[in-house]
Coordinates of C-alpha atoms in Angstrom, one line a residue:
M1 CA -0.1 -0.1 -0.1
S2 CA 1.0 3.6 -0.6
G3 CA 1.5 6.0 2.2
F4 CA -1.6 7.6 1.3
E5 CA -3.7 4.4 1.7
I6 CA -2.0 3.5 5.0
A7 CA -3.1 7.0 6.3
G8 CA -6.7 6.3 5.3
V9 CA -6.4 2.9 7.3
I10 CA -5.1 4.8 10.4
L11 CA -7.8 7.3 10.2
G12 CA -10.4 4.6 10.1
A13 CA -8.8 3.0 13.3
Y14 CA -9.9 6.0 15.5
P15 CA -13.6 5.3 15.3
I16 CA -13.0 1.6 16.1
L17 CA -11.0 2.6 19.2
M18 CA -13.9 4.9 20.3
S19 CA -16.5 2.4 19.7
A20 CA -14.7 -0.2 21.6
L21 CA -14.0 2.1 24.5
K22 CA -17.6 3.3 24.6
G23 CA -18.8 -0.2 24.8
Y24 CA -16.3 -1.1 27.5
G25 CA -17.7 1.7 29.6
E26 CA -21.3 1.0 29.1
L27 CA -20.8 -2.7 30.2
A28 CA -18.6 -1.6 33.2
R29 CA -21.5 0.5 34.5
K30 CA -23.9 -2.3 34.3
V31 CA -21.6 -4.8 36.2
G32 CA -20.7 -2.3 38.9
V33 CA -17.0 -1.7 38.2
W34 CA -17.4 1.7 36.5
N35 CA -16.1 3.5 39.6
N36 CA -12.9 1.5 39.3
I37 CA -11.9 2.6 35.7
R38 CA -13.9 5.9 35.3
Q39 CA -10.8 8.1 35.6
E40 CA -8.5 6.1 33.4
Y41 CA -11.4 5.7 30.9
Q42 CA -11.9 9.4 30.6
K43 CA -8.1 9.8 30.1
C44 CA -8.1 7.2 27.4
K45 CA -11.1 8.7 25.6
N46 CA -9.5 12.2 25.8
E47 CA -6.3 10.9 24.3
I48 CA -7.9 9.2 21.5
N49 CA -9.9 12.3 20.6
A50 CA -6.8 14.6 20.9
Q51 CA -4.7 12.3 18.6
N52 CA -7.6 11.8 16.2
V53 CA -7.9 15.6 15.8
A54 CA -4.2 16.2 15.3
F55 CA -4.1 13.4 12.6
I56 CA -7.0 14.8 10.8
G57 CA -5.3 18.3 11.0
N58 CA -2.2 16.9 9.5
L59 CA -4.0 15.1 6.7
R60 CA -6.3 18.2 6.0
R61 CA -3.2 20.3 5.7
L62 CA -1.4 17.9 3.5
L63 CA -4.5 17.6 1.2
L64 CA -4.9 21.4 1.0
T65 CA -1.1 21.8 0.2
I66 CA -1.3 19.3 -2.8
R67 CA -4.4 21.3 -4.0
V68 CA -7.1 18.8 -3.4
D69 CA -10.7 20.5 -3.7
D70 CA -12.8 20.8 -0.5
V71 CA -15.3 18.2 -2.0
T72 CA -12.6 15.6 -2.4
I73 CA -11.2 16.3 1.1
S74 CA -14.7 16.0 2.7
C75 CA -15.2 12.6 0.9
L76 CA -11.9 11.3 2.0
L77 CA -12.3 12.2 5.8
A78 CA -15.9 10.9 5.7
D79 CA -14.8 7.5 4.3
P80 CA -11.7 6.4 6.0
G81 CA -9.9 3.6 4.2
G82 CA -12.2 4.0 1.3
Q83 CA -11.4 3.5 -2.5
E84 CA -10.5 7.3 -2.9
W85 CA -7.5 6.7 -0.6
G86 CA -6.0 4.5 -3.3
N87 CA -6.2 7.2 -5.9
A88 CA -2.9 7.0 -7.9
D89 CA -3.0 10.7 -8.7
L90 CA -3.2 11.7 -5.1
A91 CA -0.3 9.5 -4.1
Q92 CA 1.8 10.8 -6.9
S93 CA 1.0 14.5 -6.2
L94 CA 1.9 13.7 -2.5
E95 CA 5.3 12.2 -3.5
K96 CA 6.0 15.1 -5.9
Y97 CA 5.3 17.6 -3.0
L98 CA 7.2 15.9 -0.3
Q99 CA 10.2 15.0 -2.8
D100 CA 13.1 13.7 -0.4
S101 CA 10.8 13.8 2.6
H102 CA 8.5 11.2 1.2
D103 CA 10.5 8.4 2.6
V104 CA 10.3 9.9 6.1
F105 CA 6.6 10.4 5.7
L106 CA 6.1 6.8 4.5
H107 CA 8.1 5.4 7.5
T108 CA 6.2 7.6 10.0
I109 CA 2.9 6.4 8.7
E110 CA 3.9 2.8 8.9
D111 CA 5.1 3.2 12.4
M112 CA 2.0 4.9 13.4
N113 CA -0.1 2.1 11.8
R114 CA 1.9 -0.5 13.8
V115 CA 1.2 1.3 17.1
M116 CA -2.4 1.7 16.2
V117 CA -2.8 -2.1 15.7
E118 CA -1.2 -2.6 19.1
L119 CA -3.4 -0.1 20.7
K120 CA -6.7 -1.7 19.2
R121 CA -5.5 -5.0 20.4
E122 CA -5.2 -3.6 23.9
I123 CA -8.7 -1.9 24.1
V124 CA -10.9 -3.9 21.7
I125 CA -9.8 -7.4 23.1
D126 CA -10.5 -6.2 26.7
A127 CA -13.9 -5.1 25.6
E128 CA -14.6 -8.3 23.8
N129 CA -13.6 -10.4 26.9
L130 CA -16.0 -8.4 29.0
R131 CA -18.8 -8.9 26.4
Q132 CA -18.2 -12.6 26.5
R133 CA -18.5 -12.6 30.3
V134 CA -21.9 -10.7 30.1
E135 CA -23.4 -13.0 27.4
A136 CA -22.8 -16.0 29.8
T137 CA -25.5 -14.5 32.0
R138 CA -28.0 -13.7 29.1
S139 CA -30.5 -16.5 30.1
A140 CA -31.6 -14.4 33.1
E141 CA -32.6 -10.8 33.5
L142 CA -29.7 -8.7 32.4
S143 CA -29.8 -6.3 35.4
T144 CA -30.0 -8.9 38.1
R145 CA -28.0 -11.7 36.6
L146 CA -25.1 -9.3 35.7
K147 CA -24.6 -8.4 39.4
E148 CA -25.1 -11.9 40.7
A149 CA -22.4 -13.2 38.1
F150 CA -20.0 -10.7 39.0
R151 CA -20.7 -11.1 43.0
K152 CA -20.1 -14.8 42.3
F153 CA -16.8 -14.0 40.5
G154 CA -16.1 -11.3 43.1
T155 CA -14.8 -13.8 45.6
T156 CA -12.5 -15.3 43.1
R157 CA -9.1 -14.1 41.9
D158 CA -10.2 -13.9 38.3
Y159 CA -12.8 -11.4 39.1
Q160 CA -10.4 -9.3 41.1
L161 CA -7.8 -9.3 38.2
Y162 CA -10.5 -8.6 35.5
R163 CA -11.9 -5.7 37.4
M164 CA -8.6 -4.2 37.6
Q165 CA -7.5 -5.1 34.1
F166 CA -8.3 -1.8 32.6
T167 CA -6.5 0.2 35.3
L168 CA -3.6 -2.1 35.1
G169 CA -3.3 -1.5 31.4
E170 CA -2.7 2.2 32.0
T171 CA 1.1 1.8 31.6
T172 CA 0.8 0.1 28.2
R173 CA -1.8 2.5 26.9
K174 CA 0.2 5.6 27.9
R175 CA 3.4 4.2 26.2
L176 CA 1.3 3.6 23.1
F177 CA -0.4 7.1 23.2
D178 CA 3.1 8.7 23.6
E179 CA 4.3 7.0 20.5
I180 CA 1.3 8.0 18.5
K181 CA 1.6 11.6 19.7
S182 CA 5.4 11.7 18.7
Y183 CA 4.5 10.4 15.2
N184 CA 1.8 13.0 14.9
D185 CA 4.3 15.7 16.0
R186 CA 6.8 14.3 13.5
L187 CA 4.2 14.6 10.7
R188 CA 3.4 18.3 11.7
N189 CA 7.1 19.2 11.7
L190 CA 7.7 17.4 8.5
L191 CA 4.8 19.3 6.8
E192 CA 5.8 22.7 8.2
T193 CA 9.4 22.2 7.1
T194 CA 8.3 21.0 3.6
S195 CA 5.9 24.0 3.4
A196 CA 8.5 26.4 4.5
M197 CA 10.9 25.0 1.8
S198 CA 8.2 25.0 -0.8
Q199 CA 7.5 28.7 0.2
A200 CA 11.4 29.6 -0.1
Q201 CA 11.6 27.9 -3.4
K202 CA 8.6 29.8 -4.7
S203 CA 10.0 33.0 -3.4
R204 CA 13.3 32.3 -5.1
D205 CA 11.5 31.4 -8.4
T206 CA 9.4 34.4 -8.2
A207 CA 12.3 36.8 -7.8
R208 CA 14.2 35.1 -10.5
K209 CA 11.1 35.4 -12.8
V210 CA 10.9 39.1 -11.9
R211 CA 14.6 39.4 -12.8
E212 CA 14.1 37.5 -16.1
D213 CA 11.0 39.5 -16.9
A214 CA 12.7 42.7 -16.3
L215 CA 15.5 41.7 -18.4
V216 CA 13.3 40.6 -21.3
C217 CA 11.3 43.8 -20.9
G218 CA 14.4 45.9 -21.1
L219 CA 16.1 44.1 -24.0
W220 CA 14.5 46.4 -26.5
K221 CA 16.9 49.1 -25.4
R222 CA 19.9 46.8 -26.1
A223 CA 18.5 45.9 -29.4
D224 CA 17.9 49.6 -30.3
Q225 CA 21.5 50.4 -29.4
L226 CA 22.7 47.4 -31.3
Y227 CA 21.0 48.7 -34.5
S228 CA 22.6 52.1 -34.1
V229 CA 26.1 50.5 -33.6
L230 CA 25.6 48.4 -36.7
S231 CA 24.2 51.3 -38.7
E232 CA 27.2 53.3 -37.7
A233 CA 29.7 50.5 -38.6
W234 CA 28.4 50.2 -42.2
N235 CA 30.2 53.4 -43.0
C236 CA 30.8 52.7 -46.6
N237 CA 29.0 53.9 -49.7
C238 CA 27.5 50.6 -50.4
R239 CA 25.5 50.5 -47.1
K240 CA 22.3 50.1 -49.0
H241 CA 23.4 46.7 -50.1
H242 CA 24.0 45.6 -46.5
H243 CA 21.3 43.7 -44.4
A244 CA 20.9 41.8 -41.3
H245 CA 18.4 39.1 -40.2
M246 CA 17.8 39.2 -36.4
M247 CA 16.9 35.8 -34.9
L248 CA 13.7 35.7 -32.8
Q249 CA 14.1 34.0 -29.5
D250 CA 11.8 32.9 -26.8
R251 CA 13.9 34.3 -23.9
H252 CA 11.2 33.4 -21.3
R253 CA 12.5 29.8 -21.0
P254 CA 14.3 28.5 -19.4
S255 CA 16.1 31.8 -18.8
P256 CA 16.8 34.9 -20.9
E257 CA 20.1 34.9 -22.8
P258 CA 21.8 38.3 -22.9
H259 CA 23.2 37.8 -26.6
F260 CA 21.7 38.4 -29.9
R261 CA 22.0 36.2 -33.1
L262 CA 22.1 37.7 -36.5
M263 CA 22.9 37.0 -40.1
L264 CA 24.8 39.8 -41.7
W265 CA 24.9 39.6 -45.5
S266 CA 25.6 41.9 -48.3
S267 CA 24.5 42.1 -51.8
S268 CA 27.0 44.5 -52.9
P269 CA 29.2 43.3 -55.8
H270 CA 32.2 45.4 -55.0
L271 CA 34.1 47.4 -52.4
P272 CA 33.7 51.1 -52.7
S273 CA 37.4 51.8 -52.3
D274 CA 38.7 50.4 -55.5
Q275 CA 35.7 49.1 -57.4
T276 CA 37.2 45.6 -57.5
P277 CA 34.6 42.7 -57.6
Q278 CA 34.7 40.9 -54.3
P279 CA 32.8 37.8 -53.2
L280 CA 29.5 38.1 -51.6
F281 CA 29.2 37.1 -47.9
C282 CA 26.6 35.9 -45.4
R283 CA 28.0 35.7 -41.8
P284 CA 26.0 34.3 -38.9
V285 CA 27.2 36.0 -35.7
R286 CA 26.4 36.0 -32.0
V287 CA 26.5 39.4 -30.7
E288 CA 27.6 39.7 -27.0
I289 CA 27.8 42.9 -25.0
S290 CA 30.3 43.8 -22.4
N291 CA 31.1 47.0 -20.5
E292 CA 34.4 48.8 -21.7
L293 CA 35.7 49.2 -18.1
N294 CA 35.2 45.5 -17.2
I295 CA 37.5 44.6 -20.2
T296 CA 40.2 47.0 -20.1
G297 CA 40.6 47.4 -16.3
T298 CA 42.0 50.9 -16.9
V299 CA 40.6 54.4 -16.0
P300 CA 42.0 57.3 -18.0
I301 CA 42.8 60.3 -15.7
T302 CA 44.7 63.5 -16.6
V303 CA 47.5 63.9 -14.4
D304 CA 51.0 65.5 -14.6
A305 CA 53.4 63.1 -16.7
T306 CA 56.0 63.6 -13.9
T307 CA 53.8 62.6 -11.1
A308 CA 54.5 59.1 -9.8
L309 CA 52.6 57.4 -7.0
R310 CA 54.7 55.6 -4.5
P311 CA 53.8 53.8 -1.3
G312 CA 53.0 56.2 1.4
T313 CA 52.4 59.1 -1.0
S314 CA 49.3 61.0 -0.4
P315 CA 46.6 60.3 -2.8
A316 CA 46.5 63.6 -4.5
H317 CA 45.4 62.1 -7.8
R318 CA 41.8 61.9 -6.3
T319 CA 41.5 65.7 -7.2
A320 CA 42.3 65.1 -10.8
T321 CA 39.6 65.5 -13.4
P322 CA 38.8 62.3 -15.3
L323 CA 39.0 62.5 -19.1
R324 CA 35.6 62.6 -20.5
P325 CA 35.7 63.6 -24.1
S326 CA 32.5 65.0 -25.5
T327 CA 30.5 62.8 -27.7
A328 CA 30.8 65.5 -30.3
S329 CA 34.7 65.2 -30.5
S330 CA 36.1 63.7 -33.4
K331 CA 38.1 60.3 -33.5
Q332 CA 41.4 62.0 -34.0
Q333 CA 40.9 64.2 -30.9
K334 CA 40.1 61.1 -28.8
Q335 CA 43.1 59.2 -30.2
F336 CA 45.3 62.3 -29.4
L337 CA 44.2 62.6 -26.0
R338 CA 44.6 59.0 -25.2
A339 CA 48.1 59.1 -26.6
R340 CA 49.2 61.9 -24.8
V341 CA 47.8 61.3 -21.4
P342 CA 49.2 58.6 -19.1
L343 CA 46.9 55.8 -17.7
I344 CA 46.7 54.8 -14.2
T345 CA 45.6 51.1 -14.1
T346 CA 43.1 50.3 -11.5
T347 CA 42.4 46.6 -10.7
L348 CA 38.9 45.9 -9.5
T349 CA 38.9 43.2 -6.8
E350 CA 36.5 41.9 -4.3
N351 CA 36.7 40.6 -0.8
N352 CA 37.5 36.9 -0.5
P353 CA 37.8 36.3 -4.2
N354 CA 37.1 32.9 -5.7
P355 CA 40.4 31.8 -7.4
R356 CA 38.5 29.9 -10.1
T357 CA 36.3 32.8 -10.8
E358 CA 39.2 35.2 -11.1
A359 CA 41.1 32.9 -13.3
H360 CA 38.2 32.6 -15.7
E361 CA 37.5 36.2 -15.7
L362 CA 41.2 37.1 -16.3
A363 CA 41.4 34.7 -19.3
Q364 CA 38.2 36.0 -20.8
R365 CA 39.4 39.7 -20.3
E366 CA 42.8 38.8 -21.9
H367 CA 40.8 37.1 -24.8
Q368 CA 38.7 40.0 -25.3
Q369 CA 41.7 42.5 -25.1
Q370 CA 43.2 40.6 -28.1
V371 CA 40.1 41.1 -30.2
P372 CA 40.6 44.1 -32.6
Q373 CA 37.9 46.9 -32.8
I374 CA 36.0 46.8 -36.1
S375 CA 36.2 50.2 -38.1
S376 CA 34.3 49.0 -41.1
L377 CA 31.9 46.1 -41.2
C378 CA 31.9 46.0 -44.9
I379 CA 35.7 45.3 -44.9
T380 CA 35.8 43.0 -41.7
L381 CA 33.0 40.6 -42.8
R382 CA 34.5 40.0 -46.1
Q383 CA 37.1 38.1 -44.1
K384 CA 36.8 35.0 -42.1
P385 CA 37.7 35.5 -38.5
S386 CA 41.1 33.8 -37.2
P387 CA 40.5 30.3 -35.9
P388 CA 41.9 30.9 -32.3
T389 CA 39.2 33.5 -31.4
R390 CA 36.5 32.9 -34.0
C391 CA 35.6 36.5 -33.4
H392 CA 35.3 39.1 -36.2
G393 CA 36.2 41.9 -33.6
Y394 CA 34.1 44.4 -31.6
L395 CA 32.1 47.7 -32.1
L396 CA 32.3 50.5 -29.7
D397 CA 29.2 52.5 -29.0
A398 CA 29.1 56.2 -29.4
V399 CA 29.6 56.8 -25.8
G400 CA 32.3 54.4 -25.4
T401 CA 31.2 52.4 -22.6
K402 CA 30.0 49.3 -24.2
R403 CA 31.6 46.8 -26.6
Y404 CA 29.7 44.6 -29.0
Y405 CA 31.6 41.5 -29.9
L406 CA 30.7 39.6 -33.1
H407 CA 31.4 36.0 -32.7
A408 CA 31.3 33.8 -35.7
I409 CA 28.8 30.9 -35.5
D410 CA 30.3 27.6 -37.1
H411 CA 28.0 26.0 -39.6
A412 CA 27.6 25.6 -43.3
A413 CA 25.7 28.9 -43.6
D414 CA 28.8 30.8 -43.1
T415 CA 30.0 30.7 -46.5
E416 CA 31.3 32.8 -49.4
N417 CA 30.3 32.6 -53.0
S418 CA 27.1 30.9 -52.0
T419 CA 24.8 30.3 -54.8
P420 CA 21.2 30.0 -53.5
S421 CA 18.6 28.6 -55.6
N422 CA 16.3 31.6 -55.5
S423 CA 16.1 34.3 -58.2
N424 CA 18.5 36.7 -56.4
P425 CA 21.8 35.0 -56.0
S426 CA 23.1 37.6 -53.7
K427 CA 20.5 37.0 -51.0
P428 CA 20.5 34.0 -48.6
T429 CA 17.9 31.5 -49.4
A430 CA 14.9 32.3 -47.3
I431 CA 11.2 31.2 -47.1
T432 CA 8.6 33.4 -45.4
L433 CA 6.1 32.4 -42.9
E434 CA 3.5 33.5 -45.5
T435 CA 4.8 31.0 -47.9
I436 CA 4.8 28.1 -45.4
L437 CA 1.1 28.8 -44.2
R438 CA 0.0 28.9 -48.0
D439 CA 1.9 25.9 -49.1
S440 CA 0.3 22.7 -48.0
K441 CA 3.4 20.7 -49.1
T442 CA 5.4 22.1 -45.9
P443 CA 2.9 22.3 -43.2
L444 CA 3.9 23.0 -39.5
T445 CA 2.9 20.8 -36.8
R446 CA 0.8 22.0 -34.0
L447 CA 3.6 22.0 -31.7
Q448 CA 5.8 23.9 -34.1
R449 CA 3.0 26.5 -34.7
F450 CA 2.4 26.9 -30.9
S451 CA 6.2 27.2 -30.1
L452 CA 6.4 29.7 -33.0
A453 CA 3.5 31.7 -31.4
V454 CA 5.4 31.9 -28.2
T455 CA 8.6 33.0 -29.8
V456 CA 7.0 35.6 -31.9
A457 CA 5.1 37.0 -28.9
S458 CA 8.2 37.1 -26.8
S459 CA 10.1 38.8 -29.6
F460 CA 7.5 41.5 -29.9
I461 CA 8.2 42.4 -26.3
Q462 CA 12.0 42.5 -27.1
F463 CA 11.9 44.5 -30.4
A464 CA 8.7 46.6 -30.4
G465 CA 9.7 50.3 -30.7
T466 CA 13.0 49.5 -32.3
P467 CA 14.1 49.6 -36.1
W468 CA 14.0 45.8 -36.1
L469 CA 10.5 45.5 -36.1
K470 CA 8.0 47.7 -38.0
S471 CA 4.9 48.9 -36.4
R472 CA 2.8 47.3 -39.1
W473 CA 4.2 43.9 -39.8
A474 CA 2.8 40.6 -41.0
K475 CA 3.6 36.9 -41.7
S476 CA 5.7 38.1 -44.6
D477 CA 8.2 39.7 -42.4
V478 CA 9.1 36.5 -40.6
V479 CA 11.5 34.3 -42.6
F480 CA 13.2 30.9 -42.2
F481 CA 16.3 29.3 -43.7
P482 CA 17.4 25.8 -44.4
D483 CA 19.3 23.7 -41.9
P484 CA 22.9 25.1 -42.1
D485 CA 24.4 21.8 -41.2
N486 CA 22.3 20.1 -43.9
P487 CA 21.6 22.7 -46.6
R488 CA 20.3 20.1 -49.1
A489 CA 17.7 18.8 -46.8
P490 CA 14.2 20.0 -47.8
G491 CA 12.3 22.4 -45.7
V492 CA 13.5 25.0 -43.0
L493 CA 14.2 25.2 -39.3
P494 CA 10.9 26.4 -37.8
E495 CA 12.4 26.9 -34.5
Q496 CA 14.7 29.7 -35.8
P497 CA 12.7 32.5 -37.2
F498 CA 14.2 35.8 -38.3
V499 CA 13.1 39.3 -39.2
S500 CA 15.0 41.3 -41.9
R501 CA 16.3 44.9 -41.7
D502 CA 18.3 47.1 -44.0
F503 CA 20.4 50.1 -43.0
L504 CA 19.2 52.7 -45.4
I505 CA 18.5 55.2 -42.7
D506 CA 21.1 58.2 -42.7
N507 CA 22.0 58.6 -39.1
S508 CA 24.2 61.7 -39.9
A509 CA 21.0 63.5 -41.2
P510 CA 19.7 66.2 -38.7
Q511 CA 16.8 64.8 -36.4
M512 CA 13.4 66.3 -36.9
P513 CA 11.8 68.0 -33.9
A514 CA 9.9 65.8 -31.5
P515 CA 6.2 65.7 -31.8
V516 CA 4.0 67.5 -29.4
S517 CA 2.7 64.2 -27.9
P518 CA 5.3 61.6 -28.3
Q519 CA 3.7 59.2 -26.0
I520 CA 0.5 59.2 -28.0
R521 CA 2.6 58.5 -31.2
V522 CA 4.5 55.7 -29.4
A523 CA 1.3 54.1 -28.1
D524 CA -0.3 54.1 -31.6
R525 CA 2.6 52.3 -33.1
I526 CA 2.5 49.7 -30.3
I527 CA -1.2 49.1 -30.8
D528 CA -0.7 48.6 -34.5
G529 CA 2.1 46.1 -33.8
L530 CA -0.2 44.3 -31.3
E531 CA -2.9 44.0 -33.9
S532 CA -0.4 42.5 -36.4
L533 CA 0.8 40.1 -33.8
G534 CA -2.8 39.1 -33.0
I535 CA -3.4 38.3 -36.7
V536 CA -0.1 36.2 -36.8
L537 CA -1.2 34.4 -33.7
L538 CA -4.5 33.5 -35.3
E539 CA -2.8 32.3 -38.5
L540 CA -0.5 30.1 -36.4
C541 CA -3.3 28.8 -34.3
F542 CA -5.2 27.4 -37.4
G543 CA -2.2 26.9 -39.7
K544 CA -3.5 29.1 -42.5
P545 CA -3.5 32.7 -43.6
I546 CA -6.3 35.0 -42.8
E547 CA -7.1 35.4 -46.3
Q548 CA -8.4 31.8 -46.2
H549 CA -10.9 32.4 -43.5
S550 CA -14.6 32.1 -44.4
S551 CA -15.2 35.8 -43.5
W552 CA -12.4 37.3 -45.7
P553 CA -14.2 37.6 -49.0
S554 CA -16.9 39.8 -47.5
I555 CA -14.7 41.9 -45.3
A556 CA -11.7 42.2 -47.7
P557 CA -13.3 45.2 -49.7
T558 CA -13.3 47.2 -46.4
G559 CA -9.5 46.7 -46.2
S560 CA -9.8 46.0 -42.5
S561 CA -8.1 42.7 -41.5
L562 CA -9.0 43.5 -37.9
L563 CA -12.7 42.7 -38.6
A564 CA -11.8 39.3 -40.0
A565 CA -9.5 38.7 -37.1
L566 CA -12.3 39.5 -34.5
E567 CA -14.6 37.2 -36.4
W568 CA -12.0 34.4 -36.5
L569 CA -11.3 34.9 -32.7
K570 CA -14.6 33.3 -31.9
E571 CA -13.2 29.9 -32.9
V572 CA -9.9 30.0 -31.1
A573 CA -11.1 28.7 -27.7
E574 CA -12.5 25.5 -29.3
E575 CA -9.3 24.9 -31.5
A576 CA -6.6 25.8 -28.9
G577 CA -8.0 26.4 -25.6
P578 CA -9.1 29.5 -23.6
E579 CA -5.5 30.6 -22.8
Y580 CA -4.7 31.0 -26.5
A581 CA -8.0 32.9 -27.1
D582 CA -7.4 35.2 -24.3
A583 CA -3.8 36.0 -25.5
V584 CA -5.1 36.7 -28.9
A585 CA -8.0 38.8 -27.5
W586 CA -5.5 41.0 -25.5
C587 CA -3.6 41.6 -28.7
L588 CA -6.5 42.6 -30.7
I589 CA -8.6 44.4 -28.0
G590 CA -7.1 44.5 -24.6
G591 CA -3.8 46.1 -25.7
R592 CA -5.6 49.1 -27.0
T593 CA -5.8 50.4 -23.4
I594 CA -2.1 50.3 -22.8
S595 CA -0.1 53.4 -22.0
T596 CA 3.6 54.0 -22.4
D597 CA 3.7 56.8 -20.0
R598 CA 5.4 54.3 -17.5
G599 CA 8.1 53.0 -19.8
D600 CA 8.2 49.2 -20.0
G601 CA 5.1 48.6 -17.9
W602 CA 3.1 47.5 -20.8
R603 CA 5.7 44.8 -21.8
A604 CA 5.4 43.3 -18.2
I605 CA 1.6 43.2 -18.6
M606 CA 2.0 41.6 -22.1
S607 CA 4.3 39.0 -20.8
D608 CA 1.7 37.9 -18.2
R609 CA -1.4 38.3 -20.5
V610 CA 0.0 36.8 -23.7
V611 CA 3.3 35.0 -23.6
K612 CA 2.8 33.1 -20.5
P613 CA -0.6 31.9 -21.6
L614 CA 0.7 30.8 -25.0
G615 CA 3.6 28.9 -23.2
Q616 CA 1.0 27.2 -21.2
C617 CA -0.9 26.1 -24.4
R618 CA 2.6 24.7 -25.8
S619 CA 3.2 22.8 -22.5
Y620 CA -0.2 21.0 -22.9
I621 CA 1.4 19.5 -26.1
A622 CA 4.9 19.0 -25.1
P623 CA 5.8 19.9 -21.5
V624 CA 8.8 22.0 -21.2
R625 CA 11.8 20.3 -19.5

């Protein structure tokens, strides 16, 4: 039997004990020995009641903890040892909740059952002996014959011993009750400890989720800065031929990654410097962001060249002014200042450092210091990175505080002179989501579609409001590529969607004045993007484009895809469940009430209202491990 079944048996033993004890008392009154056992009888009754209440309390707390509903709890307590106690789901939930403590629970329950069996033998058998004595006199009137029978026995040693039997068993019963009490206390302590551990784990997981959500909701700033850095690095005359595919990632599981994955490619047939034909390139890269100070470990300070710090010297350098060039300064001015001003190296350490951590960070810092700075992406990406580092180099932001490392990704897609089979040989072979949904020869499975829905929704939180994602976007903006490790295999990698972006914007042009109400403009763009997301989620739900919905022919002349989406929304709950329907409804309707006045607040709301419900729908098909 499982521990849960044994608990049901124990619960059923308490009524048996009370019934036997009650019968013992009634017969004792009739035969005139009640006064001899009354005090001990009451103690025994109170102890049984107390331990029964304690055991029921432990069981109820345990059932509530594993989220058993009130109706089931009432049925279990009303039918001790019944069939419901053998429910395999309850036993599995109990074991899952107790985890390492389940063996302790099982041994405690088994020991308690052993003591209960011994206690029943002590009380029930005594009552049965008394009943048999009384039945021997049933041929005569009960009230008279009982007294006569026990008067007859009263002069014998047997009667004297039997009359004192209940009182003499006090020591044994006390020992057994003490054992039962100790097991009840152990169960209570076990449940309290497990509950405290569970609560601590939940608090830790909640704090981790808050940090992860905050990181995901703030990634749009990094993505926006990355686009600016890349745009500045395409400082050639052929920048209109350079493009980037940003990979969409579900950063909500199992933990968000701080880097970006891109495919940087060019359709330009030559370098602008000499007009010499050059091979085309397509470079998959992983972009990692590091702080400049953490890498160099140096702080530039303006001091007199003759000043030297010696042990015991007064730290007069604290009054020196740090070198902080204006962002408007030219690169020549920065290089001149850095060359003429000596540097004081500052090593950043912490108390009680971990030798392994220090060694790893030192090796990583030395590796990063060996990587060259990229002055022109157009030139750098036409050359493969050196094998030791597999890093093309790093880009420095305009402020000079962050480095963007471009690490090469090793697979077959990182090729030169590639000749895709499509009509444009300079562009990587790509298939849009629209093509996949329209083409019945390459359908996506339900799991692939639901996983893609989570990824797209999570990516909207990451890229909305940045140049990587248009305010009005559609299924045609999401592209896929063949397996880079097996480029001849049919189909694409549905778990690796991308969005495309060019760099035609001239960042050197003067900026236009800000609108009167910029927050309203931003909110409108976010709402437009949410509407587009809702339509894409509908298409992924049913595996077909919205143009194939039955309501489209009548709505198409109005030019409003939102009306068709709202009509289609009515069918989602039956197709994919209420969670999916609620997520789509929030994108199409609920998101219109968002406000961007509080920064990233709407992104956190969307994470709870859209991404997490979609992830729940995916877990119904294939639980996330």
